[in-house]
């Protein structure tokens, strides 16, 4: 079979898309911002590299028949599943340590994912502090969640149930009202994103603001 650089480029692209989709599924509040960070690019690069390695193995062993595009698709889509498997597990103290390709790969993937999470945490903190400034928790907890959900058209029932459980737990927490207002903003941010949350707070205005405005 005559392999060209286009085959390797295609499988690297597919692997990168798979890695990006994993990040998008985890950072729903602003997936575009998560993908733009350098740790996210590192995470995507690891996935692309794994796909290239998988294609090399497939090519060397003649797996999945002679079809070029079948091999490319299998390498691009299933590479991370293969490289995340363990040949066997060793018990070290109170932990199970996987031995195999997943052992070193998960270290880099987890480090990149945590770096993305830290960057998003800083941005989310600034956004919530700005949007929820001066918001009264008791007023907002009754009006803001249903209004945010009403603005959205495609929030799944599962996401709504998760939000309801989080808001119920928040309502029972013993914390300062201003802290609970921030936590309310974070829970809503996870579902609707910062733009919708900002719009909802502006629309409700004085109906959810504290008397002092701070």
XYZ file of C-alpha atoms in Angstrom:
214
model
C 0.000 0.000 0.000
C 1.327 3.433 -0.929
C 1.199 5.581 2.176
C 1.552 9.361 1.903
C 1.969 12.194 4.358
C -1.749 12.930 3.885
C -2.568 9.657 5.655
C -0.555 10.680 8.694
C -1.969 14.207 8.623
C -5.513 12.837 8.437
C -5.071 10.494 11.385
C -3.413 13.231 13.448
C -6.347 15.536 12.683
C -8.908 12.906 13.672
C -7.050 12.155 16.902
C -6.872 15.873 17.689
C -10.611 16.276 17.121
C -11.290 13.362 19.479
C -9.128 14.991 22.162
C -10.799 18.371 21.667
C -14.243 16.793 21.959
C -13.270 15.315 25.338
C -12.368 18.778 26.636
C -15.521 20.328 25.172
C -17.632 17.739 26.990
C -15.986 18.635 30.314
C -15.929 22.444 30.074
C -19.466 23.173 28.925
C -19.681 26.705 30.295
C -17.209 28.053 27.706
C -15.705 25.278 25.564
C -14.163 27.749 23.116
C -12.134 29.408 25.883
C -11.031 26.010 27.203
C -9.822 24.890 23.771
C -7.864 28.110 23.188
C -5.594 27.587 26.208
C -2.103 26.149 25.747
C -2.732 23.164 28.086
C -5.665 22.242 25.856
C -3.418 22.286 22.797
C -0.985 20.046 24.655
C -3.848 17.682 25.488
C -4.922 17.637 21.842
C -1.321 17.061 20.728
C -1.056 14.000 22.980
C -4.179 12.563 21.397
C -2.829 13.250 17.902
C 0.478 11.612 18.771
C -1.308 8.554 20.135
C -3.266 8.281 16.882
C -0.065 8.452 14.864
C 1.423 5.684 16.993
C -1.704 3.586 16.558
C -1.574 4.023 12.783
C 2.030 2.874 12.779
C 1.066 -0.273 14.693
C -1.906 -0.932 12.421
C 0.238 -0.486 9.335
C 3.051 -2.697 10.614
C 0.699 -5.537 11.568
C -1.786 -5.205 8.725
C -4.762 -4.884 11.067
C -8.263 -4.007 9.797
C -7.563 -5.222 6.260
C -6.079 -3.360 3.336
C -8.539 -0.451 3.356
C -6.524 2.734 3.868
C -9.377 4.848 5.225
C -10.567 2.082 7.507
C -7.137 1.954 9.089
C -6.967 5.757 9.335
C -10.377 6.005 10.987
C -9.655 3.198 13.429
C -6.310 4.748 14.380
C -7.779 8.206 14.790
C -10.897 7.265 16.733
C -9.788 4.297 18.836
C -6.141 5.156 19.552
C -6.811 6.649 22.983
C -8.939 3.676 23.990
C -6.050 1.371 23.117
C -3.306 3.412 24.742
C -5.367 3.890 27.882
C -5.597 0.166 28.482
C -3.360 -1.604 30.984
C -1.486 -4.808 30.360
C -1.906 -5.672 34.034
C -2.381 -3.963 37.411
C 0.108 -4.014 40.296
C -0.956 -3.379 43.876
C 1.303 -0.742 45.457
C 0.336 -0.034 49.047
C -3.323 0.965 48.979
C -3.399 1.819 45.266
C -3.759 -0.155 42.051
C -1.067 0.978 39.618
C -1.766 0.243 35.933
C 1.198 -1.127 33.994
C 1.137 -0.552 30.254
C 0.662 2.320 27.821
C -1.902 3.968 30.100
C 0.623 4.301 32.913
C 2.602 7.186 31.418
C -0.089 8.484 29.075
C -2.580 9.186 31.850
C 0.023 11.226 33.719
C 0.381 13.674 30.830
C -3.327 13.724 30.039
C -4.259 14.368 33.677
C -1.631 17.116 34.002
C -2.887 18.870 30.860
C -6.507 18.532 31.976
C -5.712 19.992 35.417
C -3.891 22.913 33.803
C -6.936 23.663 31.653
C -9.135 23.389 34.750
C -6.951 25.834 36.716
C -7.057 28.422 33.941
C -10.815 28.072 33.597
C -11.237 28.316 37.386
C -9.546 31.724 37.476
C -11.652 33.037 34.598
C -14.858 31.611 36.089
C -14.121 33.175 39.478
C -13.653 36.629 37.964
C -16.790 36.280 35.837
C -19.020 35.119 38.696
C -17.695 37.772 41.092
C -18.512 40.462 38.535
C -21.943 39.174 37.510
C -23.199 38.287 40.996
C -21.962 41.424 42.756
C -24.729 42.880 44.908
C -27.093 39.948 44.319
C -29.334 38.830 47.186
C -29.188 35.053 47.463
C -32.705 34.561 48.843
C -34.231 36.586 46.013
C -31.991 35.224 43.281
C -32.321 31.570 44.255
C -36.053 31.733 43.500
C -36.018 33.828 40.321
C -32.650 33.405 38.621
C -32.499 29.623 37.952
C -35.916 29.331 36.252
C -35.273 32.496 34.252
C -31.891 31.234 33.036
C -33.400 27.892 32.044
C -36.264 29.647 30.271
C -33.769 31.605 28.177
C -32.141 28.364 27.054
C -33.787 26.024 24.560
C -31.669 22.869 24.706
C -30.863 22.154 28.348
C -31.340 18.412 28.772
C -33.588 17.003 31.530
C -30.515 15.336 33.020
C -28.660 18.665 33.296
C -31.735 20.265 34.850
C -31.935 17.492 37.425
C -28.264 17.899 38.294
C -28.798 21.644 38.690
C -31.872 21.118 40.889
C -29.926 18.807 43.201
C -27.037 21.268 43.413
C -29.382 24.159 44.220
C -31.163 22.117 46.897
C -27.815 21.316 48.520
C -26.761 24.959 48.276
C -29.969 26.107 49.935
C -29.221 23.871 52.938
C -25.641 25.067 53.323
C -24.621 27.179 56.289
C -22.722 30.034 54.659
C -22.791 33.789 54.331
C -25.451 35.021 51.880
C -22.878 36.698 49.619
C -20.895 33.449 49.430
C -24.043 31.494 48.603
C -24.840 34.020 45.888
C -21.459 33.333 44.303
C -22.012 29.582 44.556
C -25.414 30.044 42.926
C -23.731 31.873 40.072
C -21.200 29.077 39.635
C -23.893 26.391 39.476
C -25.819 28.350 36.853
C -22.638 29.126 34.953
C -21.985 25.397 34.624
C -25.264 24.962 32.762
C -25.995 28.158 30.840
C -22.600 29.856 30.486
C -21.485 33.354 31.421
C -23.308 35.238 28.647
C -26.751 33.883 29.528
C -26.109 34.359 33.249
C -25.052 37.969 32.679
C -28.120 38.654 30.540
C -30.447 37.092 33.101
C -28.998 39.119 35.996
C -29.308 42.341 34.000
C -32.881 41.524 32.983
C -34.049 40.750 36.519
C -32.232 43.796 37.842
C -33.440 45.135 41.194
C -35.732 42.139 41.680
C -32.746 40.037 42.778
C -30.415 42.698 44.170
C -29.844 43.325 47.859
C -31.131 46.567 49.343
C -27.593 47.787 50.009
C -26.464 46.806 46.499
C -23.240 45.178 47.774
